[in-house]
mmCIF file of C-alpha atoms in Angstrom:
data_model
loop_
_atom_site.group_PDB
_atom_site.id
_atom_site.type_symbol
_atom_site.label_atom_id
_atom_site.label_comp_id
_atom_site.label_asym_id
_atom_site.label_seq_id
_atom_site.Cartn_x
_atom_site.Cartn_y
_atom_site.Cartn_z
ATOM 1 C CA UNK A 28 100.122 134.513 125.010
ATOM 2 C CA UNK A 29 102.432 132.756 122.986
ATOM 3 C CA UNK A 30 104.546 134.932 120.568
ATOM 4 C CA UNK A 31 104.386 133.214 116.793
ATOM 5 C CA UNK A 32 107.054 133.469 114.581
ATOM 6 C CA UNK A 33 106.511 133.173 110.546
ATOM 7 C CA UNK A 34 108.989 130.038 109.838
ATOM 8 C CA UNK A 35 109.903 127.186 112.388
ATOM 9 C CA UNK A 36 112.733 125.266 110.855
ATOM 10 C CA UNK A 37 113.113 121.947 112.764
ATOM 11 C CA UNK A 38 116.369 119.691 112.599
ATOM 12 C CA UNK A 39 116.677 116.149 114.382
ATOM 13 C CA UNK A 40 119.934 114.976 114.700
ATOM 14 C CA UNK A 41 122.209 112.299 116.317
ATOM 15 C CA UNK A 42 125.566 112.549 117.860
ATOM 16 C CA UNK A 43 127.565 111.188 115.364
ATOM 17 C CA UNK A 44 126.097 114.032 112.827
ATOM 18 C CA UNK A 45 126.639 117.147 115.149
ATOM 19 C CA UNK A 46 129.745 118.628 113.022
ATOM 20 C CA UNK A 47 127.678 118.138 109.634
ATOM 21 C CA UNK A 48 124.790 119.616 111.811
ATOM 22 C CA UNK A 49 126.250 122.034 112.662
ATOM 23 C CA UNK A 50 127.384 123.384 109.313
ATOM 24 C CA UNK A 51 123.591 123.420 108.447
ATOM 25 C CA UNK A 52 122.476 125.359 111.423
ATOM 26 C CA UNK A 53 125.138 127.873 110.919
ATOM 27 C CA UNK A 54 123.748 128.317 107.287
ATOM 28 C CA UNK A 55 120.157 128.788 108.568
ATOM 29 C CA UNK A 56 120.978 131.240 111.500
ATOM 30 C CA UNK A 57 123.150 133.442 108.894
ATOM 31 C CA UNK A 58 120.001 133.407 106.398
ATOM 32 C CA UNK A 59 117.748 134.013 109.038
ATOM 33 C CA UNK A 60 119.081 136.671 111.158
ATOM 34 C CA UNK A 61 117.114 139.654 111.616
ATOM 35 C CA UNK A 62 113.940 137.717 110.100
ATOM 36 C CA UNK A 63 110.787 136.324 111.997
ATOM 37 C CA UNK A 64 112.357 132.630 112.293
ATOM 38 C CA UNK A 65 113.025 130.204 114.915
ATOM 39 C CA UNK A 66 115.318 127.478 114.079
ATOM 40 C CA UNK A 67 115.127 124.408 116.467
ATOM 41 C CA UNK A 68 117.649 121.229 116.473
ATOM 42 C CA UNK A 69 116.947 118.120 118.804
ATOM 43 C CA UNK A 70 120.249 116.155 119.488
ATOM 44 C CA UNK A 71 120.434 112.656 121.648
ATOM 45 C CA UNK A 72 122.765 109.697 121.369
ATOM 46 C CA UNK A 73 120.078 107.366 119.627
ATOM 47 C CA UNK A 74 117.702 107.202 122.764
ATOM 48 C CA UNK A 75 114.585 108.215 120.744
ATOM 49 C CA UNK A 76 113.631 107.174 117.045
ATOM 50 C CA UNK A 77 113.185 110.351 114.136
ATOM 51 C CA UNK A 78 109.787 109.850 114.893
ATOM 52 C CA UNK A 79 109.897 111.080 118.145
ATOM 53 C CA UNK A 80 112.426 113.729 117.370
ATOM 54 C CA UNK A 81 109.973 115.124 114.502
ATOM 55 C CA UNK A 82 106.975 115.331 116.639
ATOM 56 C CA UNK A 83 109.037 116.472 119.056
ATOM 57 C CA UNK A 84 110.133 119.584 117.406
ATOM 58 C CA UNK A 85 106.357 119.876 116.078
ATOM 59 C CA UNK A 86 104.925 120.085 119.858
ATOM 60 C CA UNK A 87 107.731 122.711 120.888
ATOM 61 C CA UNK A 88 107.767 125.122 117.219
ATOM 62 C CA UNK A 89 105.937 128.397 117.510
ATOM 63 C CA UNK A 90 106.024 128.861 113.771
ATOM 64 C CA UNK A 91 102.647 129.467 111.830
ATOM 65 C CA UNK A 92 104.479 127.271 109.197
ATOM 66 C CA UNK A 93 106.965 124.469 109.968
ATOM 67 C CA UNK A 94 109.930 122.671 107.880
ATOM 68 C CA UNK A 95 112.435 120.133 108.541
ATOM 69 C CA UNK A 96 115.570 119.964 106.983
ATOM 70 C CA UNK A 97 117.101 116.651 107.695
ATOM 71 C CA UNK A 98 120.608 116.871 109.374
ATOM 72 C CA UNK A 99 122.626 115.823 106.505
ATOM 73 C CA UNK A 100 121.060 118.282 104.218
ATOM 74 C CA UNK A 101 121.538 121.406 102.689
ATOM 75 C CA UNK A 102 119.807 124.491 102.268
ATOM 76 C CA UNK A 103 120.598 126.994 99.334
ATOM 77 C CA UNK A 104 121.234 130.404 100.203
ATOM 78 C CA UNK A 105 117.866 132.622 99.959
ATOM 79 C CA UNK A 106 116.280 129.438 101.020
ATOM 80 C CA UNK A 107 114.835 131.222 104.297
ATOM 81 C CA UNK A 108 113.841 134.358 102.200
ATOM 82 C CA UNK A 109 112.508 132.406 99.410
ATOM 83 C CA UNK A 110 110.074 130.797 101.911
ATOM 84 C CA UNK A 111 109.025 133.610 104.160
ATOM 85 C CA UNK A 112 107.759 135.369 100.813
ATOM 86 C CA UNK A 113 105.625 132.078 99.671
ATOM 87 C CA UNK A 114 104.551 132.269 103.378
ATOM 88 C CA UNK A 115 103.086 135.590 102.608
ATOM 89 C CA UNK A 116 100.692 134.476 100.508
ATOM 90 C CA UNK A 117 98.913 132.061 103.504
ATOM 91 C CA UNK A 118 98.699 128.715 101.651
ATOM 92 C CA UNK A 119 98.372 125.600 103.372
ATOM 93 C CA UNK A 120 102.204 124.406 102.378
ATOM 94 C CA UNK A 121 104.634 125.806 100.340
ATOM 95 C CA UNK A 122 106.147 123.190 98.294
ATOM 96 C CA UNK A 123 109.753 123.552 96.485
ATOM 97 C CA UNK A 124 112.037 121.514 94.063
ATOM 98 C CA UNK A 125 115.009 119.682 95.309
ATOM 99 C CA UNK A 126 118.483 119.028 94.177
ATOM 100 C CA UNK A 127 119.265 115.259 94.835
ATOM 101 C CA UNK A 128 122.017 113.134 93.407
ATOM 102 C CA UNK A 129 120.453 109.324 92.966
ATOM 103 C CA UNK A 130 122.890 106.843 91.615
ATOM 104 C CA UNK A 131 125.195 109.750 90.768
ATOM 105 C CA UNK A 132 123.440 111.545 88.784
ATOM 106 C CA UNK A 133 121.516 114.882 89.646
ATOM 107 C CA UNK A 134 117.925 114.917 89.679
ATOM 108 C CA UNK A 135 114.997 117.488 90.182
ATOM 109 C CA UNK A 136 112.508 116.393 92.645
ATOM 110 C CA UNK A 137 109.803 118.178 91.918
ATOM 111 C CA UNK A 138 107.103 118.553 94.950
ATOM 112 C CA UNK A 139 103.810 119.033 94.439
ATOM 113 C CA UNK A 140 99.864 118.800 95.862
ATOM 114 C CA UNK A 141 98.294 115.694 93.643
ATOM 115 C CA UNK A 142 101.762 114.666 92.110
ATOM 116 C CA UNK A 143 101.657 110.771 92.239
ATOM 117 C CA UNK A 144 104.491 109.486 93.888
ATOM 118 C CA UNK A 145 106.726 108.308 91.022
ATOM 119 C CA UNK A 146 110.283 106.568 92.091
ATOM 120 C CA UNK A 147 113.692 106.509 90.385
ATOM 121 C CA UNK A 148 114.390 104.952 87.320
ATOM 122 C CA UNK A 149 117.647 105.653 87.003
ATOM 123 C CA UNK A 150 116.973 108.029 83.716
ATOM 124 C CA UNK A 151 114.910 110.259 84.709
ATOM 125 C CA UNK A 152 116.283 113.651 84.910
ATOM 126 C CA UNK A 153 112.881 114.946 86.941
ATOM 127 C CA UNK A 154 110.626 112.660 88.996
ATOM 128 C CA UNK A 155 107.247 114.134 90.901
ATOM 129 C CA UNK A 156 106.364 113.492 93.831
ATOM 130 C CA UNK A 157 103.885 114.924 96.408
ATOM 131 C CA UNK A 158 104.777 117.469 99.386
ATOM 132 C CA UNK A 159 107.258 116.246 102.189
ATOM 133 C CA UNK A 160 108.499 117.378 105.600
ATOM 134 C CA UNK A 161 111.203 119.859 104.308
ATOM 135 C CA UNK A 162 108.090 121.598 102.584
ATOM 136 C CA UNK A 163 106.537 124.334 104.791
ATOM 137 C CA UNK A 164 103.586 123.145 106.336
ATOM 138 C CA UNK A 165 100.631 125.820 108.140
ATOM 139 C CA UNK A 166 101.360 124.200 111.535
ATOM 140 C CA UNK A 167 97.676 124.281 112.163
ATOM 141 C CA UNK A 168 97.354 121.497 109.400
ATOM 142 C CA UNK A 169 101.153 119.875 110.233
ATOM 143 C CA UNK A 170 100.323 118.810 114.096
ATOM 144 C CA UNK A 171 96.572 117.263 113.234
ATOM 145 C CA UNK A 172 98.506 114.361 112.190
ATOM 146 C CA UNK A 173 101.138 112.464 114.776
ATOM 147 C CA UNK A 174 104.615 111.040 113.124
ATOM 148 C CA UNK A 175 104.909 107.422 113.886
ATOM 149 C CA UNK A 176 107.623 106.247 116.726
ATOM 150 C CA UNK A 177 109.920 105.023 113.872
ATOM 151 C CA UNK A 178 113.310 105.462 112.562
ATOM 152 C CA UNK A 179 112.286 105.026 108.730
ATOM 153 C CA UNK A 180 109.842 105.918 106.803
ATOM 154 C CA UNK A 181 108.054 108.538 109.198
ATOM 155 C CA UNK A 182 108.297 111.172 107.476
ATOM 156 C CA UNK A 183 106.526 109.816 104.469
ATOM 157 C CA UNK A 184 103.732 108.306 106.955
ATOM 158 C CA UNK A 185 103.332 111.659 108.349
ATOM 159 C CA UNK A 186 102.860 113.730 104.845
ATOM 160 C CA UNK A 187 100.400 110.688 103.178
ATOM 161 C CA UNK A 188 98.173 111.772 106.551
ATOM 162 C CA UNK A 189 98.506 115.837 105.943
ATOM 163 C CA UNK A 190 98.424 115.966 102.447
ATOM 164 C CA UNK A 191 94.525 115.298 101.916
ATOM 165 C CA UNK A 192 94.546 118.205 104.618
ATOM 166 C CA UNK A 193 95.589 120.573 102.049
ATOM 167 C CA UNK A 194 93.912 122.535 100.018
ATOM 168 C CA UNK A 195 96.480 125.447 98.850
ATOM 169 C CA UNK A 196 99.717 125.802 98.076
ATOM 170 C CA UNK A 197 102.245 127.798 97.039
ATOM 171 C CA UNK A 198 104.963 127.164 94.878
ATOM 172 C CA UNK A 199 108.661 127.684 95.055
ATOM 173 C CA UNK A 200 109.741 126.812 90.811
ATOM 174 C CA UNK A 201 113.293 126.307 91.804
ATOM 175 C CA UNK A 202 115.586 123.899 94.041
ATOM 176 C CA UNK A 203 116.304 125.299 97.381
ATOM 177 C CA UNK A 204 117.063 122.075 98.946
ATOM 178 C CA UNK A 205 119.978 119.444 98.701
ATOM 179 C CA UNK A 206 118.966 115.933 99.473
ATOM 180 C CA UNK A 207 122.289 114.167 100.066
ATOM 181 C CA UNK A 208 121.331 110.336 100.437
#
């Protein structure tokens, strides 16, 4: 049998990333060290597309809840023990704000099950928008839907086909994410 591990944090990369990538990987093996975590990172020189990568990492995680962080990325410290505890309390994802700097300013994306998908106005100091991959997903709901072969856009393809799969959530009131576009 299969050992399963509480968190499965999953990281696609490319060659021309791997010092960046590595910065972040560092990061997540120091804040989970010691904890029930496996942290997996796929690297090739552009021979498959995200897609692949993602679902990838999907088939191969033996987490009972799965995240990507994307390779350019960061993670705030505590983010690992900030989502083992919403872990504990079994919902179907665990959905967190994120830090993101759009058009130079910084701006609270705030994730959430049944949040309409609102975009950038170039204002706003808080936009909503529904669950995505660097949520943490029950992987019993995550791999029911496959990530399209593409390099753009899978990810959001992916979470408009698990979130109606979702019931419960939990919810992390705070940024522990840094989208860097």
């Amino acid at each position: 049998m299969i050992h399963r591990t509480k968190l499965s944090v999953l990281i696609a990369t490319i060659k021309d990333r791997r010092s960046m990538c590595a910065e972040l990987v560092d990061s997540i093996f120091s804040q989970a060290d010691g904890r029930d975590v496996e942290v997996l990172c796929l690297l090739d020189n552009y021979v498959m597309t995200i897609g692949e990568k993602r679902q990838l990492l999907l088939d191969i995680a033996r987490g009972h809840y799965v995240a990507w962080v994307d390779d350019d990325d960061v993670v705030y410290p505590g983010y690992v023990d900030q989502m083992l505890d919403a872990i504990s309390q079994s919902p179907d994802v665990v959905v967190h704000d994120v830090l993101a700097v759009l058009g130079g300013r910084p701006v609270i994306v705030e994730q959430r099950l049944g949040h309409p998908i609102q975009e950038y106005d170039g204002r706003a100091a808080k936009i909503l928008r529904p669950p995505n991959q660097t949520c943490a997903w029950k992987r019993e709901i995550a791999v029911q839907v496959k990530f399209p072969m593409w390099n753009h856009g899978e990810d959001f393809e992916w979470a408009k086909g698990v979130w109606p799969l979702c019931k419960t959530q939990a919810v992390i009131e705070e940024p522990i994410y840094v989208y860097r576009k």
